[in-house]
Amino acid sequence: MKKNLLLLAIIACVTSCTQPPKLERKFSIKVSYSAEVDSLAKDGRLLLMLSSDDSDEPRFQINDGLNTQLIFGMNVENWAKDSVLTFNESVFGYPYESLKDVPPGEYNVQALLNVYETFNLSTGHTVKLPMDNGEGQQWNKSPGNLYSKPFKIRVASNGFENVSVELDQLIPPIEEPKDTEWIKHIKVKSEKLSEFWGRDIYLGAHVLLPKGFNEHPEAKYPLMVFHGHFPSDFGGFRTTPPDPNLKPEYSERFSLEGYNIIQQQEAYDFYKRWNEPDFPRFLIIEIQHPTPYYDDSYAVNSASQGPYGDAITYELIPEIEKQFRGMGEGWSRFLYGGSTGGWEALAVQVKYPDEYNGCFAACPDPIDFRAYTLTNIYEDENAYYYPSAHKKLEVPSHRNYLGQIQSTLRQGNHLELVLGDKSRSGQQWDIWEATYSPQGKDGYPERIWDKMTGDIDHEVAEYWKENFDLRHILERDWDKLGDNLKGKIHIYCGDMDNYYLNNAVYLMEDFLESTTDPYYEGEVKYGDRDEHCWNGDPDQPNAITRLRYNSMYVPKIMERIEKSAPKDADLTSWRYK
């Protein structure tokens, strides 16, 4: 027995002596920027990206879906051109929280600085935020941002070090769209917003003119407001047939080959409908109202973004109507849009009931915060996990029509936290926070929940409820709002919306159908197994109906005009052939 133990000890000693020592994994990437692209000290969010996909630059491959690549972020203040910053395993990242978690392999590496500017707000706060530069608040293509060209690195079993990245590229300015025969562009300095932000702030719009606008100077026109994300120009309008040389592109979202050709055909078909003898003559506008927090303001007044609702309704729209012969009366204005635009259409109608005569809200962002996607912000304690004593199950945030999950609430919020703290990511959850939350002591929006853990702040939730929960506001104030909103509310949503937005629509419908004195006299409709963003046509798929916003609600608008226009209203000058 003693001999056996001695033999085992000798074998163990020999084995341990012959094994190589375990190597410590090291991770270090140093980043600097070239004086040739900019010599001024910078504030902003410095982003480091790694990608195992060679199909595009890493900066265009970051998302909260299954095909995302890797990103890490840190704040920089007064970063000088001769200063070197280091990304190591302590810097927070997504979908891996640390560089030490990156699997071995070959990656393209790229860095980008999302530049912040300083704003001295009328509230007395000083904040640093990324100013929109004509791109619609897109960090990966915002003019003035610095970035590096991608190059290959290898992550070995012991990590990597001595990697240096230099930001030597500058994203150039974007050329503004030019006026055409049909589409005009307008910019208006907003006195209300300029006062709030402490600098000149402009609102813009793309205006589609009706047929015969120049030939009928006596005509004044109703106005259709197409709300939605930042529009670079008026979309979906094309005066020529599809380009015969256009190479068909596959749409992964809709599983359609040649979707780019379909888009051009639909745009040309709209142009033809716009010119039909019996088509009503309207003005249609798409608004540019990006903020330092997102690609648009959500078209309402908010504590951290300022009075965008008032600026759009009382400054921009009257100027458009003045320049392009709009009627300038509430009965002649209509709102529509999908997703963000759907929420905006409904919210603006609720907040300004006399200034607009109907909204058509498709797949709206959460309109009842008891169903803030899958979270009840008033009763749930945590947004990221379902309550359970012994099981940790994450709340999903995105599905397809079969219910298959692509992302979770925690993952999407952690991506935003990498892109920017203090609600500065420019992404979806942060703009809801920037719009709905009270302003914190530091001048930034107060968090609805802890961005790392998901723990909900119910005091902030109560502020959201009283100011932006549209179902709650309607129920609370129906005795004051009902008469002015009767017949104006129309909501459409697929019952398999990718973001679970149909859940809030169900709750809104419950209230609307319960209304009396007056009954709301609108409509709520659902698309069977339809995803985001179904907008009310039961005969066509999302891929087609999303291209028909500018014409599909016209019959309902005409019916509304005939039913509600004042007795002395002009119903003829704009109905020419």
XYZ file of C-alpha atoms in Angstrom:
577
model
C 0.000 0.000 0.000
C 2.799 2.407 0.941
C 4.581 1.556 -2.330
C 1.450 2.401 -4.343
C 1.041 5.752 -2.608
C 4.687 6.591 -3.218
C 4.315 5.681 -6.913
C 1.247 7.915 -7.296
C 3.058 10.827 -5.658
C 6.010 10.433 -8.037
C 3.689 10.331 -11.081
C 1.848 13.476 -9.919
C 5.126 15.294 -9.379
C 6.444 14.354 -12.808
C 3.144 15.345 -14.500
C 2.993 18.738 -12.810
C 6.595 19.446 -13.603
C 6.181 18.649 -17.313
C 2.905 20.676 -17.879
C 3.462 24.247 -19.161
C 2.328 26.997 -16.791
C -1.177 28.338 -17.441
C -0.941 31.563 -19.451
C -2.725 34.661 -18.192
C -5.175 36.114 -20.754
C -4.458 39.767 -21.511
C -6.657 42.281 -23.282
C -5.594 45.753 -24.298
C -6.505 47.997 -27.239
C -5.195 51.536 -27.301
C -7.103 54.265 -29.159
C -5.993 57.730 -30.252
C -7.109 60.198 -32.911
C -5.173 61.914 -35.644
C -4.581 65.652 -35.620
C -5.035 65.545 -39.381
C -8.795 65.021 -38.969
C -9.305 67.223 -35.902
C -7.049 69.030 -33.460
C -9.615 70.124 -30.875
C -10.181 68.323 -27.578
C -13.281 66.137 -27.697
C -16.209 65.076 -25.504
C -18.246 62.059 -26.453
C -18.725 58.322 -26.376
C -15.779 56.273 -27.621
C -16.864 52.961 -29.137
C -14.703 49.946 -29.938
C -16.113 47.258 -32.231
C -15.011 43.755 -33.151
C -16.617 41.784 -35.961
C -16.166 38.258 -37.278
C -18.280 39.149 -40.344
C -16.409 40.573 -43.347
C -19.549 41.692 -45.218
C -19.455 45.281 -43.889
C -17.673 47.625 -41.509
C -18.183 46.734 -37.844
C -19.916 50.078 -37.184
C -22.791 48.971 -39.440
C -23.194 45.561 -37.777
C -24.265 46.489 -34.269
C -27.861 45.682 -33.271
C -29.838 43.725 -30.673
C -30.647 40.857 -33.049
C -29.031 37.468 -33.456
C -26.558 38.711 -36.075
C -25.013 41.472 -33.962
C -21.286 41.919 -33.642
C -19.305 43.109 -30.586
C -19.099 46.603 -29.115
C -17.569 48.268 -26.033
C -17.979 51.871 -24.918
C -16.585 54.560 -22.608
C -17.181 58.271 -22.031
C -14.435 60.746 -22.910
C -14.153 64.341 -21.743
C -11.698 66.873 -23.065
C -9.894 64.094 -24.935
C -6.806 65.596 -26.533
C -5.264 64.489 -29.819
C -2.035 63.376 -28.155
C -3.790 61.335 -25.452
C -4.146 57.544 -25.697
C -7.133 55.727 -24.171
C -7.128 52.027 -23.381
C -9.893 49.467 -23.687
C -9.322 46.580 -21.314
C -11.422 43.915 -19.621
C -12.982 46.466 -17.249
C -14.842 48.335 -20.042
C -18.493 47.307 -20.389
C -19.520 45.664 -23.635
C -22.252 43.887 -25.580
C -23.109 41.084 -26.160
C -20.011 40.093 -24.165
C -19.774 42.250 -21.064
C -15.959 42.188 -21.083
C -13.170 41.805 -23.609
C -11.980 38.810 -21.593
C -15.128 36.962 -22.728
C -14.395 37.372 -26.453
C -13.816 33.899 -27.970
C -10.554 33.177 -29.792
C -10.685 33.891 -33.513
C -10.078 36.479 -36.200
C -11.884 39.822 -35.998
C -12.108 43.140 -37.778
C -11.498 45.918 -35.275
C -12.801 49.483 -35.598
C -13.255 52.457 -33.278
C -15.558 55.480 -33.509
C -16.073 58.618 -31.443
C -19.662 59.835 -31.199
C -18.952 63.508 -30.534
C -20.908 65.349 -27.811
C -21.631 69.064 -27.686
C -22.397 71.196 -24.628
C -25.901 72.592 -24.127
C -26.787 75.220 -21.548
C -30.475 74.574 -20.979
C -33.044 77.128 -19.894
C -33.633 74.908 -16.845
C -30.191 75.929 -15.582
C -28.589 72.569 -16.362
C -25.544 71.947 -18.543
C -25.601 68.685 -20.478
C -23.387 67.047 -23.080
C -25.179 65.333 -25.932
C -24.686 64.305 -29.575
C -26.167 67.003 -31.809
C -27.948 65.779 -34.903
C -26.011 66.774 -38.016
C -28.569 66.059 -40.709
C -28.403 62.264 -40.507
C -31.241 61.617 -38.071
C -29.216 60.884 -34.936
C -27.325 57.837 -36.248
C -24.059 57.440 -34.343
C -22.418 55.297 -37.017
C -22.861 57.865 -39.801
C -23.229 61.241 -38.099
C -21.180 63.972 -39.816
C -18.300 65.139 -37.634
C -17.805 61.809 -35.889
C -14.308 60.355 -36.036
C -13.619 56.723 -36.888
C -10.918 54.306 -37.991
C -10.710 52.007 -40.969
C -11.221 48.345 -39.984
C -8.262 45.984 -39.814
C -7.775 42.374 -38.753
C -6.603 41.160 -35.365
C -6.419 37.672 -33.935
C -7.723 36.877 -30.491
C -5.558 34.021 -29.231
C -6.145 31.671 -26.329
C -4.162 34.098 -24.173
C -6.067 37.166 -25.444
C -4.385 40.065 -27.207
C -2.370 43.153 -26.421
C -0.290 45.810 -28.113
C -3.180 46.599 -30.498
C -3.412 50.283 -31.451
C -6.266 51.994 -33.305
C -6.111 55.528 -34.680
C -9.223 57.512 -35.583
C -8.057 59.071 -38.831
C -11.355 59.346 -40.731
C -14.037 62.053 -40.471
C -17.647 61.457 -41.514
C -18.413 64.201 -44.086
C -21.444 66.527 -44.142
C -24.699 65.372 -45.706
C -26.050 67.250 -48.708
C -29.544 68.586 -48.097
C -32.325 67.500 -50.479
C -33.208 69.817 -53.347
C -36.656 71.098 -54.247
C -38.458 69.491 -57.170
C -41.674 70.281 -59.026
C -43.626 68.212 -56.503
C -41.603 68.215 -53.300
C -40.535 71.338 -51.431
C -38.406 71.665 -48.304
C -38.797 74.113 -45.472
C -36.842 74.963 -42.327
C -38.151 77.115 -39.516
C -36.233 78.423 -36.538
C -38.217 77.539 -33.441
C -38.148 80.288 -30.860
C -39.593 77.931 -28.253
C -36.942 75.248 -28.769
C -34.083 77.699 -29.179
C -34.904 79.203 -25.806
C -34.998 75.766 -24.158
C -31.740 74.456 -25.669
C -29.770 77.701 -25.408
C -28.931 77.753 -29.117
C -30.721 78.048 -32.451
C -32.902 75.001 -33.111
C -34.639 74.435 -36.436
C -37.586 72.290 -37.460
C -37.869 71.038 -41.014
C -40.439 69.445 -43.268
C -40.725 67.872 -46.694
C -43.911 69.065 -48.387
C -45.642 67.129 -51.169
C -47.682 69.531 -53.287
C -51.009 68.518 -54.840
C -51.599 68.301 -58.574
C -52.442 71.703 -59.989
C -50.948 73.674 -57.101
C -49.585 76.450 -59.339
C -52.562 76.427 -61.685
C -55.091 76.928 -58.879
C -53.932 79.867 -56.739
C -57.472 80.215 -55.363
C -57.321 76.799 -53.707
C -56.497 76.206 -50.065
C -55.725 72.695 -48.950
C -56.268 70.269 -46.066
C -53.053 69.027 -44.439
C -51.987 65.427 -43.849
C -49.136 64.976 -41.351
C -47.214 61.718 -41.842
C -45.376 61.151 -38.556
C -42.454 58.778 -38.189
C -38.697 58.435 -37.934
C -36.321 61.018 -39.401
C -36.991 61.387 -43.147
C -34.012 62.377 -45.302
C -36.529 63.412 -47.976
C -40.173 62.790 -48.828
C -40.363 59.039 -49.359
C -42.589 56.790 -51.427
C -43.166 59.228 -54.308
C -41.599 58.584 -57.706
C -42.494 60.228 -61.028
C -40.964 57.491 -63.210
C -41.417 53.701 -63.428
C -38.924 51.437 -61.637
C -35.365 51.535 -62.943
C -35.144 48.666 -65.483
C -31.466 48.194 -64.613
C -32.057 47.939 -60.873
C -30.527 44.775 -59.431
C -33.109 42.923 -57.300
C -32.365 42.893 -53.583
C -33.683 40.377 -51.087
C -35.587 41.656 -48.049
C -34.801 39.451 -45.072
C -37.497 41.170 -43.010
C -40.278 40.310 -45.475
C -38.694 37.253 -47.150
C -39.154 38.932 -50.530
C -36.829 38.901 -53.506
C -36.648 42.205 -55.391
C -38.217 44.270 -52.619
C -36.328 47.344 -53.830
C -38.135 47.032 -57.161
C -41.467 46.640 -55.364
C -40.735 49.827 -53.416
C -40.053 51.786 -56.603
C -43.203 50.429 -58.235
C -45.352 51.376 -55.226
C -43.828 54.879 -55.224
C -44.643 55.269 -58.905
C -48.162 53.908 -58.384
C -48.717 56.520 -55.657
C -47.597 59.263 -58.040
C -50.195 58.037 -60.533
C -52.931 57.915 -57.873
C -51.905 61.404 -56.701
C -52.646 62.655 -60.219
C -55.959 60.890 -60.788
C -58.856 63.279 -61.547
C -60.926 62.239 -58.525
C -58.117 62.075 -55.972
C -58.579 64.775 -53.298
C -55.993 67.549 -53.366
C -54.053 67.618 -50.102
C -50.754 68.835 -48.721
C -48.728 66.008 -47.169
C -45.768 66.712 -44.917
C -43.073 64.619 -43.284
C -41.410 66.430 -40.388
C -37.725 66.614 -39.469
C -37.496 67.055 -35.711
C -34.427 65.162 -34.508
C -33.177 65.908 -31.009
C -29.855 65.241 -29.268
C -31.548 62.112 -27.875
C -33.086 60.481 -30.964
C -34.020 60.760 -34.623
C -37.226 62.519 -33.654
C -38.741 64.214 -30.620
C -41.921 62.136 -30.307
C -43.740 65.380 -31.186
C -44.763 66.243 -27.616
C -43.486 68.573 -24.909
C -41.118 66.869 -22.488
C -38.946 67.825 -19.542
C -35.598 66.851 -21.059
C -36.240 67.585 -24.745
C -38.279 70.749 -24.512
C -41.546 71.955 -26.079
C -41.474 70.053 -29.365
C -45.241 69.527 -29.372
C -45.931 73.253 -29.163
C -43.152 74.086 -31.610
C -44.502 71.715 -34.274
C -48.178 72.602 -33.792
C -47.879 76.359 -33.273
C -44.700 77.303 -35.173
C -43.860 74.820 -37.943
C -47.309 73.791 -39.189
C -48.729 77.345 -39.379
C -45.677 78.432 -41.385
C -46.139 75.513 -43.801
C -49.814 76.353 -44.199
C -48.921 80.007 -44.785
C -46.343 79.254 -47.474
C -48.295 76.506 -49.247
C -51.881 77.718 -48.852
C -53.057 75.328 -46.204
C -56.461 75.998 -44.675
C -54.923 76.548 -41.277
C -57.835 75.188 -39.260
C -58.054 72.179 -36.980
C -60.855 70.481 -38.926
C -58.588 70.327 -41.996
C -55.531 68.651 -40.366
C -55.015 64.896 -40.054
C -52.332 62.732 -38.453
C -51.081 59.261 -39.334
C -48.035 57.054 -38.994
C -46.734 53.717 -37.800
C -44.697 52.559 -34.805
C -43.049 55.726 -33.453
C -45.240 57.636 -35.905
C -48.294 55.748 -34.681
C -47.673 56.819 -31.083
C -47.008 60.377 -32.234
C -50.215 60.535 -34.276
C -52.325 59.408 -31.317
C -50.416 61.431 -28.707
C -50.596 64.661 -30.719
C -54.326 64.142 -31.285
C -54.833 63.612 -27.537
C -52.584 66.501 -26.481
C -53.993 68.918 -29.098
C -57.583 67.720 -29.590
C -58.851 70.906 -31.268
C -55.893 71.359 -33.610
C -56.369 68.097 -35.557
C -59.406 66.264 -36.895
C -58.352 62.639 -36.805
C -55.456 60.276 -36.212
C -54.677 56.934 -37.805
C -52.209 55.208 -35.501
C -50.663 52.007 -36.811
C -48.693 49.636 -34.577
C -48.151 52.459 -32.041
C -45.402 52.359 -29.425
C -46.868 51.475 -25.997
C -50.042 53.513 -25.447
C -50.756 51.934 -22.044
C -47.787 51.491 -19.715
C -49.386 48.519 -18.002
C -48.185 46.877 -21.212
C -44.917 48.678 -21.791
C -44.197 45.902 -24.267
C -44.193 42.996 -21.736
C -43.624 45.062 -18.601
C -46.180 46.627 -16.262
C -44.137 49.552 -14.984
C -46.620 50.186 -12.161
C -46.757 46.698 -10.652
C -43.649 44.815 -11.773
C -40.524 45.150 -9.648
C -38.047 44.259 -12.387
C -38.215 44.765 -16.157
C -35.597 42.192 -17.179
C -36.712 39.052 -15.359
C -39.997 37.369 -14.565
C -40.650 37.014 -10.832
C -39.639 33.586 -9.569
C -38.208 32.171 -6.359
C -35.899 29.679 -8.043
C -35.815 30.271 -11.811
C -34.184 33.138 -13.707
C -36.125 33.745 -16.916
C -35.499 36.821 -19.054
C -38.325 38.925 -20.502
C -38.199 38.841 -24.320
C -38.324 42.006 -26.406
C -38.588 40.807 -30.003
C -40.329 37.871 -31.695
C -41.445 36.826 -35.166
C -44.982 35.871 -36.130
C -44.368 32.324 -34.893
C -43.352 33.609 -31.466
C -39.674 32.776 -31.906
C -37.485 35.123 -29.831
C -34.596 37.158 -31.238
C -33.709 39.370 -28.267
C -34.481 40.151 -24.637
C -35.208 43.346 -22.766
C -31.963 43.079 -20.799
C -29.855 42.574 -23.918
C -31.371 45.537 -25.757
C -30.914 47.828 -22.761
C -27.341 46.682 -22.212
C -26.552 47.505 -25.839
C -27.923 50.995 -25.192
C -25.797 51.301 -22.074
C -22.707 50.551 -24.170
C -23.709 53.136 -26.790
C -24.290 55.855 -24.188
C -25.149 56.349 -20.530
C -27.635 58.960 -19.194
C -30.203 58.032 -21.906
C -27.697 59.077 -24.594
C -27.636 55.946 -26.751
C -29.967 57.373 -29.390
C -31.935 54.111 -29.278
C -35.509 53.066 -28.519
C -35.641 52.499 -24.753
C -33.598 55.632 -24.098
C -35.791 57.912 -26.206
C -38.890 56.713 -24.373
C -37.049 57.639 -21.185
C -35.907 60.997 -22.583
C -39.480 61.792 -23.625
C -41.515 60.483 -20.694
C -39.255 60.970 -17.659
C -38.851 63.982 -15.390
C -35.553 65.795 -15.662
C -33.017 64.671 -13.085
C -30.852 66.892 -10.913
C -27.990 66.487 -13.392
C -30.146 67.692 -16.294
C -30.547 64.267 -17.886
C -33.742 62.149 -17.859
C -34.421 60.100 -14.754
C -34.201 56.365 -15.288
C -37.427 54.362 -15.371
C -35.306 51.400 -14.277
C -31.716 50.650 -13.360
C -30.076 50.058 -16.738
C -27.844 47.269 -15.421
C -30.279 45.371 -13.220
C -33.743 46.270 -14.550
C -35.115 47.330 -11.137
C -38.039 49.715 -11.746
C -38.335 53.165 -10.140
C -42.050 53.467 -9.366
C -41.886 57.197 -8.612
C -40.685 57.789 -12.161
C -43.409 55.409 -13.370
C -46.068 57.566 -11.728
C -44.728 60.624 -13.569
C -44.955 58.677 -16.833
C -48.519 57.680 -15.987
C -49.824 61.182 -15.386
C -48.085 62.762 -18.372
C -47.653 60.209 -21.170
C -49.723 57.073 -20.549
C -52.253 57.793 -23.304
C -54.862 55.310 -22.117
C -54.670 56.667 -18.565
C -54.901 60.272 -19.772
C -57.938 59.504 -21.912
C -59.665 57.642 -19.085
C -58.801 60.313 -16.531
C -59.887 63.235 -18.733
C -62.601 61.752 -20.951
C -65.202 64.113 -19.509
C -63.071 67.008 -20.833
C -61.639 65.399 -23.993
C -64.414 63.138 -25.191
C -66.453 65.652 -27.194
C -63.342 66.905 -28.989
C -62.034 63.397 -29.769
C -65.254 61.710 -30.871
C -64.706 60.082 -34.256
C -61.012 60.988 -34.363
C -59.235 57.906 -32.955
C -58.320 55.015 -35.290
C -55.796 52.361 -34.208
C -54.424 49.376 -36.154
C -52.039 46.640 -34.988
C -50.983 43.134 -35.908
C -51.793 40.599 -33.208
C -48.268 39.179 -33.530
C -46.487 42.525 -33.412
C -42.750 41.845 -33.119
C -42.467 44.139 -30.094
C -45.676 43.010 -28.342
C -47.259 46.402 -28.986
C -50.661 44.786 -29.515
C -50.914 44.173 -25.757
C -51.265 47.882 -25.022
C -53.716 48.289 -27.908
C -55.982 45.654 -26.332
C -56.037 47.655 -23.101
C -56.723 50.892 -24.970
C -59.546 49.236 -26.875
C -61.111 48.057 -23.618
C -61.307 51.648 -22.442
C -62.465 53.128 -25.744
C -65.270 50.614 -26.056
C -66.379 51.448 -22.518
C -66.793 55.147 -23.258
C -70.190 56.787 -23.044
C -71.334 60.374 -23.174
C -69.792 60.406 -25.691
C -68.882 57.045 -27.205
C -65.542 57.437 -28.993
C -66.934 56.528 -32.458
C -63.567 55.486 -33.874
C -62.117 52.085 -34.684
C -59.531 49.589 -33.468
C -58.554 46.750 -35.804
C -56.093 43.852 -35.669
C -54.254 41.929 -38.361
C -54.363 38.167 -37.883
C -50.797 36.870 -37.337
C -49.487 40.157 -38.709
C -46.200 41.538 -37.461
C -44.924 45.070 -36.957
C -46.151 47.325 -38.575
C -49.618 46.303 -39.785
C -51.668 49.393 -40.608
C -55.208 48.370 -41.328
C -55.460 46.626 -44.708
C -56.669 43.019 -44.245
C -56.030 42.142 -47.893
C -52.347 43.049 -48.225
C -49.227 41.992 -46.286
C -47.107 44.378 -44.228
C -44.520 44.585 -46.984
C -47.060 46.319 -49.236
C -49.273 48.275 -46.840
C -46.303 50.015 -45.205
C -45.679 51.604 -48.614
C -49.238 52.958 -48.901
C -49.647 55.202 -45.871
C -50.118 58.321 -47.977
C -53.199 57.011 -49.772
C -54.801 54.259 -47.693
C -56.455 56.553 -45.126
C -57.695 59.127 -47.659
C -61.233 57.648 -47.953
C -61.598 57.729 -44.150
C -60.271 61.303 -44.045
C -62.751 62.414 -46.717
C -65.581 60.788 -44.781
C -64.421 62.605 -41.653
C -64.274 65.954 -43.468
C -67.778 65.563 -44.856
C -69.109 64.656 -41.414
C -67.311 67.235 -39.288
C -66.361 70.295 -41.350
C -67.952 73.577 -40.201
C -70.913 74.858 -42.221
C -68.877 77.659 -43.790
C -65.838 75.466 -44.534
C -64.272 75.466 -47.989
C -65.040 72.034 -49.420
C -64.735 72.902 -53.089
C -61.663 74.972 -54.031
C -59.355 71.976 -53.488
C -61.593 69.382 -55.186
C -60.693 70.348 -58.743
C -60.023 67.653 -61.367
